[in-house]
mmCIF file of C-alpha atoms (C1' of nucleotides) in Angstrom:
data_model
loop_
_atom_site.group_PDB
_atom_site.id
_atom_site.type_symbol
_atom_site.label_atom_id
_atom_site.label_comp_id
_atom_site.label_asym_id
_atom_site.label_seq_id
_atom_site.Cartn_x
_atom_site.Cartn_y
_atom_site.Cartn_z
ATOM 1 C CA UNK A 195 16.724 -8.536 34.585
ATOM 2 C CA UNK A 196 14.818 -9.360 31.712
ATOM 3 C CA UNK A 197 10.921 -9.497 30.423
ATOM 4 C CA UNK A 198 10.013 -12.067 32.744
ATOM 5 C CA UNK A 199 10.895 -13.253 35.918
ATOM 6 C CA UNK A 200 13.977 -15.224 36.388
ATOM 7 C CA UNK A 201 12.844 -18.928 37.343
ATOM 8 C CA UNK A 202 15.581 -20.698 38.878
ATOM 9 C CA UNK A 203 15.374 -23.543 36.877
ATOM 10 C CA UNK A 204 16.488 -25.370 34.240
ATOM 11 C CA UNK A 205 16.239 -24.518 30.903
ATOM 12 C CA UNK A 206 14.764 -27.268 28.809
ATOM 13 C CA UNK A 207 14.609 -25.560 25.620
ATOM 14 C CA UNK A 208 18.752 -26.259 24.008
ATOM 15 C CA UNK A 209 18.872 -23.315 21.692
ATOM 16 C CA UNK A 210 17.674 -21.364 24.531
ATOM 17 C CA UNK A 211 19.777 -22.740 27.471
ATOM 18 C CA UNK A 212 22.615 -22.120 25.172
ATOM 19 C CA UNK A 213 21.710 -18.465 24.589
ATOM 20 C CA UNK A 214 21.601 -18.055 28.187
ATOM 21 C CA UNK A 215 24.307 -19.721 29.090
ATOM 22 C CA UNK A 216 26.704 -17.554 26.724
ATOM 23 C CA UNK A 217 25.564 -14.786 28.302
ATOM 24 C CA UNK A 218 25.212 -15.357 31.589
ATOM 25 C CA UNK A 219 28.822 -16.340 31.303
ATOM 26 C CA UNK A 220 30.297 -13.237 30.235
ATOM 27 C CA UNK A 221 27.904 -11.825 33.058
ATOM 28 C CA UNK A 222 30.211 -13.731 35.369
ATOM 29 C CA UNK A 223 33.267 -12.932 34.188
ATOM 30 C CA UNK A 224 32.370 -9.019 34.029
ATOM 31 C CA UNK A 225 31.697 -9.779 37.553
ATOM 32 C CA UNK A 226 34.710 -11.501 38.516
ATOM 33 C CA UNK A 227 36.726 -9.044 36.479
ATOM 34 C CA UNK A 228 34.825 -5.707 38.134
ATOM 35 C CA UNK A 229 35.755 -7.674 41.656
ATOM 36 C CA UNK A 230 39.172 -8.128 40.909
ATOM 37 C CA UNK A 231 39.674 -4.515 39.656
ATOM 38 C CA UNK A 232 37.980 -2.512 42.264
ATOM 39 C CA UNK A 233 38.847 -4.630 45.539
ATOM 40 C CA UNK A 234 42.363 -6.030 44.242
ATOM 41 C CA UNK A 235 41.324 -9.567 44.775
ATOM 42 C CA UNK A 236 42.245 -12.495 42.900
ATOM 43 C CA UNK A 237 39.656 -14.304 40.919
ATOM 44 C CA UNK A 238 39.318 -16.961 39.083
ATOM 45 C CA UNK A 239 36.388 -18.321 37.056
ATOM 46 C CA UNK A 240 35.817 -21.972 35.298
ATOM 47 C CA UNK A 241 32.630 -22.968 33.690
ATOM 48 C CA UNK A 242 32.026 -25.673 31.545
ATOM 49 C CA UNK A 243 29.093 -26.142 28.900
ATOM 50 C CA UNK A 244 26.716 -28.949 29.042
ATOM 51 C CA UNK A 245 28.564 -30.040 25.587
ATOM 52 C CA UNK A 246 31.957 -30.230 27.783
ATOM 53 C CA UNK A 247 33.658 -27.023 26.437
ATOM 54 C CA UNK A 248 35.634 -25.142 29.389
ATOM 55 C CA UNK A 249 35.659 -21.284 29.634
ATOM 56 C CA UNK A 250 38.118 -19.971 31.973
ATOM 57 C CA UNK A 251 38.572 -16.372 33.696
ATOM 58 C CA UNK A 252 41.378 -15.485 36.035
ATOM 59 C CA UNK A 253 43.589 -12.600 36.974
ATOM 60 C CA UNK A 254 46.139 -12.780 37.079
ATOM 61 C CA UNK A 255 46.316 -16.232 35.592
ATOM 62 C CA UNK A 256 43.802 -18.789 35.888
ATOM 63 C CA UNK A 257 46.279 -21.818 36.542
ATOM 64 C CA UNK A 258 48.488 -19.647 39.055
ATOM 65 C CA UNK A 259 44.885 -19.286 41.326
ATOM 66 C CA UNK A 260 44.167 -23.065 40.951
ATOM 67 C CA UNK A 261 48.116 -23.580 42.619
ATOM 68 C CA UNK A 262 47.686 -20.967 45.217
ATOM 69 C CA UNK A 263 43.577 -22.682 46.041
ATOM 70 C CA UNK A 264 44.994 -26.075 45.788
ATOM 71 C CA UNK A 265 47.844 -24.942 48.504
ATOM 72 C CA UNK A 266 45.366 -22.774 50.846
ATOM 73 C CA UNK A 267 43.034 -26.229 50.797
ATOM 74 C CA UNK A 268 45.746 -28.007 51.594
ATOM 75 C CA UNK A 269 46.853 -25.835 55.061
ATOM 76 C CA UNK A 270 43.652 -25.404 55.823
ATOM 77 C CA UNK A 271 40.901 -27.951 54.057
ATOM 78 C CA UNK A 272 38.105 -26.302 55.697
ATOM 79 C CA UNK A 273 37.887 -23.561 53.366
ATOM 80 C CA UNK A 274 35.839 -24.553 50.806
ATOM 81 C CA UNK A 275 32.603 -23.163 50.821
ATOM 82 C CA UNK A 276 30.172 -26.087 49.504
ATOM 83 C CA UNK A 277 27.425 -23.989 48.476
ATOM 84 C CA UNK A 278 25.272 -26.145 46.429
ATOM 85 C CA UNK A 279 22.137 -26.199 44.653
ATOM 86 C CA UNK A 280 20.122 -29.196 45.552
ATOM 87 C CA UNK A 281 19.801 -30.465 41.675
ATOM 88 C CA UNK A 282 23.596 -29.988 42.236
ATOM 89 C CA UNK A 283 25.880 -33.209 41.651
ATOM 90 C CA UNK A 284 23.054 -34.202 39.175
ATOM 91 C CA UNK A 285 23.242 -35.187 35.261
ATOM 92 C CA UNK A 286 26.323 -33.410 33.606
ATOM 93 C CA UNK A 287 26.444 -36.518 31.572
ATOM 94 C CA UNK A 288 25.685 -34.946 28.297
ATOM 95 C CA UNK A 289 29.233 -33.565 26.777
ATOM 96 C CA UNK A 290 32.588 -35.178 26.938
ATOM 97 C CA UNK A 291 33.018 -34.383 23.236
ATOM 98 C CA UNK A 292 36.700 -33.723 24.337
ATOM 99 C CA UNK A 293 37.351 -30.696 21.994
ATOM 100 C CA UNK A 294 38.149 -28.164 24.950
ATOM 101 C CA UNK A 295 38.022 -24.562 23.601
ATOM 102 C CA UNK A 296 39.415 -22.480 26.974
ATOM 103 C CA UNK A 297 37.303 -19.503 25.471
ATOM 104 C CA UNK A 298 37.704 -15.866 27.468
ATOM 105 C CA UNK A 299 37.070 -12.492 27.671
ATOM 106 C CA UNK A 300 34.691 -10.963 30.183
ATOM 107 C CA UNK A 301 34.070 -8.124 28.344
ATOM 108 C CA UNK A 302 35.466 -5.130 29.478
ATOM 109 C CA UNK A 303 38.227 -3.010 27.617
ATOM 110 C CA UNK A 304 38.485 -0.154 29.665
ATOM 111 C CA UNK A 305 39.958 2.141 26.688
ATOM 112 C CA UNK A 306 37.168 2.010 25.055
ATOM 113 C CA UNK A 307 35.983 4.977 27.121
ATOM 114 C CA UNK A 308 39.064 6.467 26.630
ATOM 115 C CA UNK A 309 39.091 6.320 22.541
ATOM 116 C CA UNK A 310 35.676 7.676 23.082
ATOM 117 C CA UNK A 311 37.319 10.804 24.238
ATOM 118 C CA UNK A 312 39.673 12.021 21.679
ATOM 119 C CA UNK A 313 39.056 14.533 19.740
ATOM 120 C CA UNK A 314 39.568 15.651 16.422
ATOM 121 C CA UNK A 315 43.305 17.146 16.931
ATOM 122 C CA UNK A 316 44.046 14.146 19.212
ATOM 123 C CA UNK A 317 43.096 11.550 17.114
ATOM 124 C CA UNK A 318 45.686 11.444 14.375
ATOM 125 C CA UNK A 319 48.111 12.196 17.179
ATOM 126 C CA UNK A 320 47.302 8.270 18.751
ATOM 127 C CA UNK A 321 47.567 6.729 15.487
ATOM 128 C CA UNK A 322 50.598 7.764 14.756
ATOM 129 C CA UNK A 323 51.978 6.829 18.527
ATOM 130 C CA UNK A 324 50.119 3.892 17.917
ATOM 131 C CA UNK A 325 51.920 2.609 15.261
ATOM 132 C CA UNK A 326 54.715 3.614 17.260
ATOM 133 C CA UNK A 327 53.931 1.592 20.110
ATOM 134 C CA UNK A 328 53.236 -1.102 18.086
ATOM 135 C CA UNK A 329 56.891 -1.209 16.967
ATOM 136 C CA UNK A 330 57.850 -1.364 20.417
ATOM 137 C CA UNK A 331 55.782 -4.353 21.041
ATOM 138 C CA UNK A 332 57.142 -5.787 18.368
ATOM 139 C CA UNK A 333 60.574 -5.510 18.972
ATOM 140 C CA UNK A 334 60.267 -6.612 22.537
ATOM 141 C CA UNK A 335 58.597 -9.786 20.982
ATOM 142 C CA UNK A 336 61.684 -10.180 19.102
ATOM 143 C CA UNK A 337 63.893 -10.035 22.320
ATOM 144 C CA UNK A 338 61.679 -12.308 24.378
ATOM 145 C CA UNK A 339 61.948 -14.917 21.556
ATOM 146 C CA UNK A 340 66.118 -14.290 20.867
ATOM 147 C CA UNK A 341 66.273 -15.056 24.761
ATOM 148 C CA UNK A 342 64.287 -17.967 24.765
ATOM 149 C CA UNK A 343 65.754 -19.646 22.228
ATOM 150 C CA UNK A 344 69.515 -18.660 23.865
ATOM 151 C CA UNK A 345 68.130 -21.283 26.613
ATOM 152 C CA UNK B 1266 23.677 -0.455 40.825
ATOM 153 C CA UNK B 1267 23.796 2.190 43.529
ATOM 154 C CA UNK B 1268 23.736 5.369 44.644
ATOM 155 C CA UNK B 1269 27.099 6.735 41.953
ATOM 156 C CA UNK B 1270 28.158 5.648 38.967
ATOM 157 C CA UNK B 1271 30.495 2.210 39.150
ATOM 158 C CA UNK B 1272 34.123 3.450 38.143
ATOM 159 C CA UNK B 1273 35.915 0.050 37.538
ATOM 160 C CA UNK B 1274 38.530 1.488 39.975
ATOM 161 C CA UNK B 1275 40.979 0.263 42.818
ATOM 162 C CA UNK B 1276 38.826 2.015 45.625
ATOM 163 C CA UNK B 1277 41.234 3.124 48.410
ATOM 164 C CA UNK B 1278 39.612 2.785 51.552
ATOM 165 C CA UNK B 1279 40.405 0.195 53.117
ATOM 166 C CA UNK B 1280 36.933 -0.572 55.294
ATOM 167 C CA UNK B 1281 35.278 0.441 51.990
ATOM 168 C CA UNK B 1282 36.921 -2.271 49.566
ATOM 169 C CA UNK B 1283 36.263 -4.817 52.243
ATOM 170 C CA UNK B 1284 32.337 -4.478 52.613
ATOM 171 C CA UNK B 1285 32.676 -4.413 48.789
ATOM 172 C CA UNK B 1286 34.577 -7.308 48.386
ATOM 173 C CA UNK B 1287 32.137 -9.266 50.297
ATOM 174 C CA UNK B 1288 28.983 -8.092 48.547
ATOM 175 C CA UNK B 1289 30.613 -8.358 45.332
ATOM 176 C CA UNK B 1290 31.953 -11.996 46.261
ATOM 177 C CA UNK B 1291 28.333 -12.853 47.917
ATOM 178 C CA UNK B 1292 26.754 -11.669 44.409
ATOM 179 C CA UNK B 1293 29.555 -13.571 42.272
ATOM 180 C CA UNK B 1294 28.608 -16.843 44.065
ATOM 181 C CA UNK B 1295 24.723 -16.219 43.281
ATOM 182 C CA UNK B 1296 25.600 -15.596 39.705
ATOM 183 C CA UNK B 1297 27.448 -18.746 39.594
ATOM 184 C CA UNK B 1298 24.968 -21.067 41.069
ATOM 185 C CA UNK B 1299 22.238 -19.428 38.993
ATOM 186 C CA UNK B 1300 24.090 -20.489 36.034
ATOM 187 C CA UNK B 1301 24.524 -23.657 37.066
ATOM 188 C CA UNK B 1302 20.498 -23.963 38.035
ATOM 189 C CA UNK B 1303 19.699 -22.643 35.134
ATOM 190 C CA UNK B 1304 21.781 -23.898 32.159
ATOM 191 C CA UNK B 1305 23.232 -27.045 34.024
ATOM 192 C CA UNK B 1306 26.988 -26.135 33.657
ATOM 193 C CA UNK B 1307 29.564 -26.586 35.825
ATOM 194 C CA UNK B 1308 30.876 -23.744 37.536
ATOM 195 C CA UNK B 1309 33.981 -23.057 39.704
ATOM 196 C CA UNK B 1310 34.441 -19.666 41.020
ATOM 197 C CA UNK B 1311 37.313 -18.902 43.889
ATOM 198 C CA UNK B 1312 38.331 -15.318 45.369
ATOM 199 C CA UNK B 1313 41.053 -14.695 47.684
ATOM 200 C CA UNK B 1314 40.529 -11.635 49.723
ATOM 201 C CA UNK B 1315 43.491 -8.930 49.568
ATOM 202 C CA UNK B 1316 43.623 -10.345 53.782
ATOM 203 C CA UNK B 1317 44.857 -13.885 51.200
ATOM 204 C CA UNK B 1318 41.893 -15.372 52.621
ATOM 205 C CA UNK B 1319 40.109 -17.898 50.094
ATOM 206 C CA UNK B 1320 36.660 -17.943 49.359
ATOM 207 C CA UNK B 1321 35.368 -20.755 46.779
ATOM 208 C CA UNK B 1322 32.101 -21.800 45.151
ATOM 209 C CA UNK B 1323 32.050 -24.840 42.926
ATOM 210 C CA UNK B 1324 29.241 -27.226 41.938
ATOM 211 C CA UNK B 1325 29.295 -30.597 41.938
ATOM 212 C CA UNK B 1326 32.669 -29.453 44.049
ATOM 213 C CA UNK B 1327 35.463 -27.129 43.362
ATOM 214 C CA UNK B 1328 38.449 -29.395 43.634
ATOM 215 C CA UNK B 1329 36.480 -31.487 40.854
ATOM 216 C CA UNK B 1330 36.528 -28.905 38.691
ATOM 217 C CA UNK B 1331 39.603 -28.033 38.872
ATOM 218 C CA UNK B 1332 41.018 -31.649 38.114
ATOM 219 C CA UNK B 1333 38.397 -31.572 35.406
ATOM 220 C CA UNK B 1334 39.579 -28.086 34.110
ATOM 221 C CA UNK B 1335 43.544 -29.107 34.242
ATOM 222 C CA UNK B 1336 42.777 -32.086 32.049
ATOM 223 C CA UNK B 1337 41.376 -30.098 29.524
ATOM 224 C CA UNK B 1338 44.185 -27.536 29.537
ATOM 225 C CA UNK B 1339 46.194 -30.836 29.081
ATOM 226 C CA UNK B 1340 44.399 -32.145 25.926
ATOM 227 C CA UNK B 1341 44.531 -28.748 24.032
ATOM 228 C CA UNK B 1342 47.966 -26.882 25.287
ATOM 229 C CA UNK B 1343 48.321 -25.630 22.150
ATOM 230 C CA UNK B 1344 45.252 -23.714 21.601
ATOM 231 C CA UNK B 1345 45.750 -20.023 20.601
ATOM 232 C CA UNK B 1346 43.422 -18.331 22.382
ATOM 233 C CA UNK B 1347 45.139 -17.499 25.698
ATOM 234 C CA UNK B 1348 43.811 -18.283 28.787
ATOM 235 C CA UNK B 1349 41.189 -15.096 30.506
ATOM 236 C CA UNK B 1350 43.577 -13.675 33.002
ATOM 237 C CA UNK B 1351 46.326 -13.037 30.119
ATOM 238 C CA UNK B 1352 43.783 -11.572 27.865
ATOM 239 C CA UNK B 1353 42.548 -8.980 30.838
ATOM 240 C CA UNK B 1354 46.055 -7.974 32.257
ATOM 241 C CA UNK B 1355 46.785 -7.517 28.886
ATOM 242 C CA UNK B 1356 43.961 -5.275 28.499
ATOM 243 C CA UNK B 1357 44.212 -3.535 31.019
ATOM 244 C CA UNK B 1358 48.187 -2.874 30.731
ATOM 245 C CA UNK B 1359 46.810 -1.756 26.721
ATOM 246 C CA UNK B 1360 44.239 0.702 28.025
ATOM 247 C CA UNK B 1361 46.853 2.054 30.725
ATOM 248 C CA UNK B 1362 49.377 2.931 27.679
ATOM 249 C CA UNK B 1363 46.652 4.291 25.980
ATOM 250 C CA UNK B 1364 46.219 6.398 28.708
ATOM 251 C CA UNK B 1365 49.411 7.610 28.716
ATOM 252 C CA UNK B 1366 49.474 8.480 25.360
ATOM 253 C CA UNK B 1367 46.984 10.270 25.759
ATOM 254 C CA UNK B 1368 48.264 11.986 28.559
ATOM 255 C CA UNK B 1369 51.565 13.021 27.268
ATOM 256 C CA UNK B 1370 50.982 13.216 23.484
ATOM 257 C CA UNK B 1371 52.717 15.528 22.254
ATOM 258 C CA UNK B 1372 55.814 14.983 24.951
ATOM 259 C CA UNK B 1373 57.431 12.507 25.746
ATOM 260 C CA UNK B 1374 56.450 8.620 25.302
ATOM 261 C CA UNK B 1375 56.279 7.198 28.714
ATOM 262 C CA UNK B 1376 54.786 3.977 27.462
ATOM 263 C CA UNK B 1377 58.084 3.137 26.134
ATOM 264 C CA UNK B 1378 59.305 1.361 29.403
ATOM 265 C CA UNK B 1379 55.535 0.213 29.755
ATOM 266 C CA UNK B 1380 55.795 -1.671 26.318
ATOM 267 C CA UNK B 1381 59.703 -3.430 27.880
ATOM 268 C CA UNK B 1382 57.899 -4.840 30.888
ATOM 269 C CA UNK B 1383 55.822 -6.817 29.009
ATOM 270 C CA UNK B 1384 56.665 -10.548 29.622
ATOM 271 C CA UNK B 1385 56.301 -13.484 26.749
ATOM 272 C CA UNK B 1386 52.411 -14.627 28.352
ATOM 273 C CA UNK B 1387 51.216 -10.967 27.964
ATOM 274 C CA UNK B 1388 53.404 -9.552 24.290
ATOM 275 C CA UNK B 1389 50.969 -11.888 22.345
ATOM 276 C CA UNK B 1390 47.923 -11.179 23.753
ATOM 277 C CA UNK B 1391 48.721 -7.404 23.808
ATOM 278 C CA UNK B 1392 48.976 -7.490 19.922
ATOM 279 C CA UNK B 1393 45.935 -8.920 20.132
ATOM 280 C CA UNK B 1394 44.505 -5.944 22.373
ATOM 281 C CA UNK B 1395 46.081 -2.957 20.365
ATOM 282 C CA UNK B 1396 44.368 -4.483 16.937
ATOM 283 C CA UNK B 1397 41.050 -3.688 18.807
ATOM 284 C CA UNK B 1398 42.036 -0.808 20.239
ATOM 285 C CA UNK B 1399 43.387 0.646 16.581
ATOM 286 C CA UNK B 1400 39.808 -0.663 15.012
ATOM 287 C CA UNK B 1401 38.268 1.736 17.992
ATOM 288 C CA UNK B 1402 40.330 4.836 17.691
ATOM 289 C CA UNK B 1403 39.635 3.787 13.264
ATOM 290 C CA UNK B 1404 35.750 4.003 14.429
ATOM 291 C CA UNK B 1405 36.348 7.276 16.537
ATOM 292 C CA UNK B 1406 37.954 9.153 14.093
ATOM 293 C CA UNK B 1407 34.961 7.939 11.198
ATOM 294 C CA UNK B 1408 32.418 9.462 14.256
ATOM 295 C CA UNK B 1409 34.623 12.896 14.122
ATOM 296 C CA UNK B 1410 34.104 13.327 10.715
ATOM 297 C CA UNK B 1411 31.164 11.960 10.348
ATOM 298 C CA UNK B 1412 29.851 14.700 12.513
ATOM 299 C CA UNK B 1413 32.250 17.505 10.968
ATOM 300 C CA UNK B 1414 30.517 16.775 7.280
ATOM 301 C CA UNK B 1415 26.975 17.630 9.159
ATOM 302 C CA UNK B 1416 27.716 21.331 10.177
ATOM 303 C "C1'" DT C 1136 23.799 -18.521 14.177
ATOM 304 C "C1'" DA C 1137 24.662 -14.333 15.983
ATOM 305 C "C1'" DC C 1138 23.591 -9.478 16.513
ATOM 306 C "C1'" DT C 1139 20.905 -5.504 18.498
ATOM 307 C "C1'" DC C 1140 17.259 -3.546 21.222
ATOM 308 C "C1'" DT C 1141 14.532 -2.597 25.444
ATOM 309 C "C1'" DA C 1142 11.484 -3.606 29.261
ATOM 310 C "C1'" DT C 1143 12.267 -5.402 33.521
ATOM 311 C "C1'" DA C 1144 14.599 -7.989 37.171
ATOM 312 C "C1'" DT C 1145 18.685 -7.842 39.955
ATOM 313 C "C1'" DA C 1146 22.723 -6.156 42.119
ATOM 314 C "C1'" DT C 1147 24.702 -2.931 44.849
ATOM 315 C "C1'" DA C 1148 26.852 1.931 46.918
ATOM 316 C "C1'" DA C 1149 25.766 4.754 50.278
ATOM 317 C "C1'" DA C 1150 22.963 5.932 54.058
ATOM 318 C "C1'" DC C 1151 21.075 4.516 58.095
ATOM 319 C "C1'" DT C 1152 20.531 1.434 62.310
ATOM 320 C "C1'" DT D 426 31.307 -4.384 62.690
ATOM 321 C "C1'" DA D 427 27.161 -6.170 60.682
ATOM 322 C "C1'" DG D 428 22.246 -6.021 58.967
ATOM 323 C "C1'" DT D 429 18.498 -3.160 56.443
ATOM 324 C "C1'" DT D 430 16.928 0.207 53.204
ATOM 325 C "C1'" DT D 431 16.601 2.545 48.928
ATOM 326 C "C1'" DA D 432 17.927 5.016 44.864
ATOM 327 C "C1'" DT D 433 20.188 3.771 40.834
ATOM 328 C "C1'" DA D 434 23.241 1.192 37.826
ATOM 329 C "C1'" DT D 435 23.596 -3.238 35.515
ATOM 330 C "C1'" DA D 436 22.346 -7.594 33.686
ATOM 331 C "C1'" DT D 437 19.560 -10.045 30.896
ATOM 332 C "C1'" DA D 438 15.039 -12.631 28.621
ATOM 333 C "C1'" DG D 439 12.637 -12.237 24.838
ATOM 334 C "C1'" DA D 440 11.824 -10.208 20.517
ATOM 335 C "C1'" DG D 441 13.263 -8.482 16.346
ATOM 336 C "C1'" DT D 442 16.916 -8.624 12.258
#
DNA sequence: TACTCTATATATAAACT
DNA sequence: TAGTTTATATATAGAGT
């Protein structure tokens, strides 16, 4: 993982903790979003910094997985699986500065790869369909507003 | 990781996805607890198994997270930034009309019908996605000749 | 504050039991 | 079907900018 060994502990230091917490969260959410992509499985992610912010991952929506848990507990309440660290249900006093930024990403944009590939005679090619395809999206923008407002 | 390369792909066999699943949800679970350990955040992770099974990690407790995360959906609604799950479907449906245009350039634009599936959660998003994706193909194409002025 | 860069620690795919 | 091993791929702590 890193220079030193991991420790399992808390991080005293802020400016550190906060370091590691930003990117041990995108860690996560790579995770959940690898597990979700190569095993078709639902996931859903929420973390929340020690200064109260909440980061959310889900796919394919993080609120649609929060129904469907809240429903599976329901049926069947035994499926919650409680493991906890033992400095668990601790502290978590220190942020209810309520200024909730639902941050996300987990990183990957799998075209990245792809761009990586054109070539020279391709590449002028994708711009131009680009801009195409960015008319599209536009227009079907436009039709997705004309019907809401038709409501 | 392991023995091959990762490729972020659906994998097909069905025995296959299934031992994956688990050691992938076993090593989500550790990530999540680490975090908390280590940075004393709250973290909520649930998985439901293509079998719909649920699988859920959550320290102090999932369920109090989740109460915890809806309020703070409630107090900022309005917030921009769209929640994870929209940004990576969004992604992902970018990078697979990317792939098609890359695919058929020259032919016909299959992407077209991609582009009129897109729903009013995802158009926005998407945008967002396809400004990246230009500023990478922008980068590509600087590499290309970048490389052409050094024969 | 937020990047980038690497040396190492971890996670894990496939093989094997 | 489930646990163990091992060769590699990834994640990341600390340092540098």
């Amino acid at each position: 993982m890193a220079r030193r060994s991991v420790e399992i502990k808390k991080i005293e230091d802020r400016s550190k903790r906060q370091v590691t917490f930003t990117k041990r969260r995108q860690g996560l959410f790579k995770k959940a979003g690898e597990l979700h992509s190569k095993c078709n499985a639902d996931v859903a992610v929420i973390a929340f910094s020690l200064a109260g912010n909440a980061y959310a991952f889900g796919d394919p929506s993080v609120s649609s997985l929060l129904d469907r848990y809240n429903k599976a507990v329901e049926v069947s309440p035994d499926i919650e699986i409680p493991v906890a660290g033992e400095v668990s249900t601790a502290e978590r006093k220190a942020g209810e500065m309520l200024e909730k930024v639902v941050e996300t990403r987990g990183g990957r944009r799998e075209w990245d790869k792809e761009v990586e590939k054109l070539g020279e005679a391709e590449i002028d090619a994708v711009k131009v369909a680009m801009e195409e395809m960015k008319k599209k999206i536009v227009m079907q923008q436009r039709r997705i507003l004309a019907e809401a407002s038709n409501l």
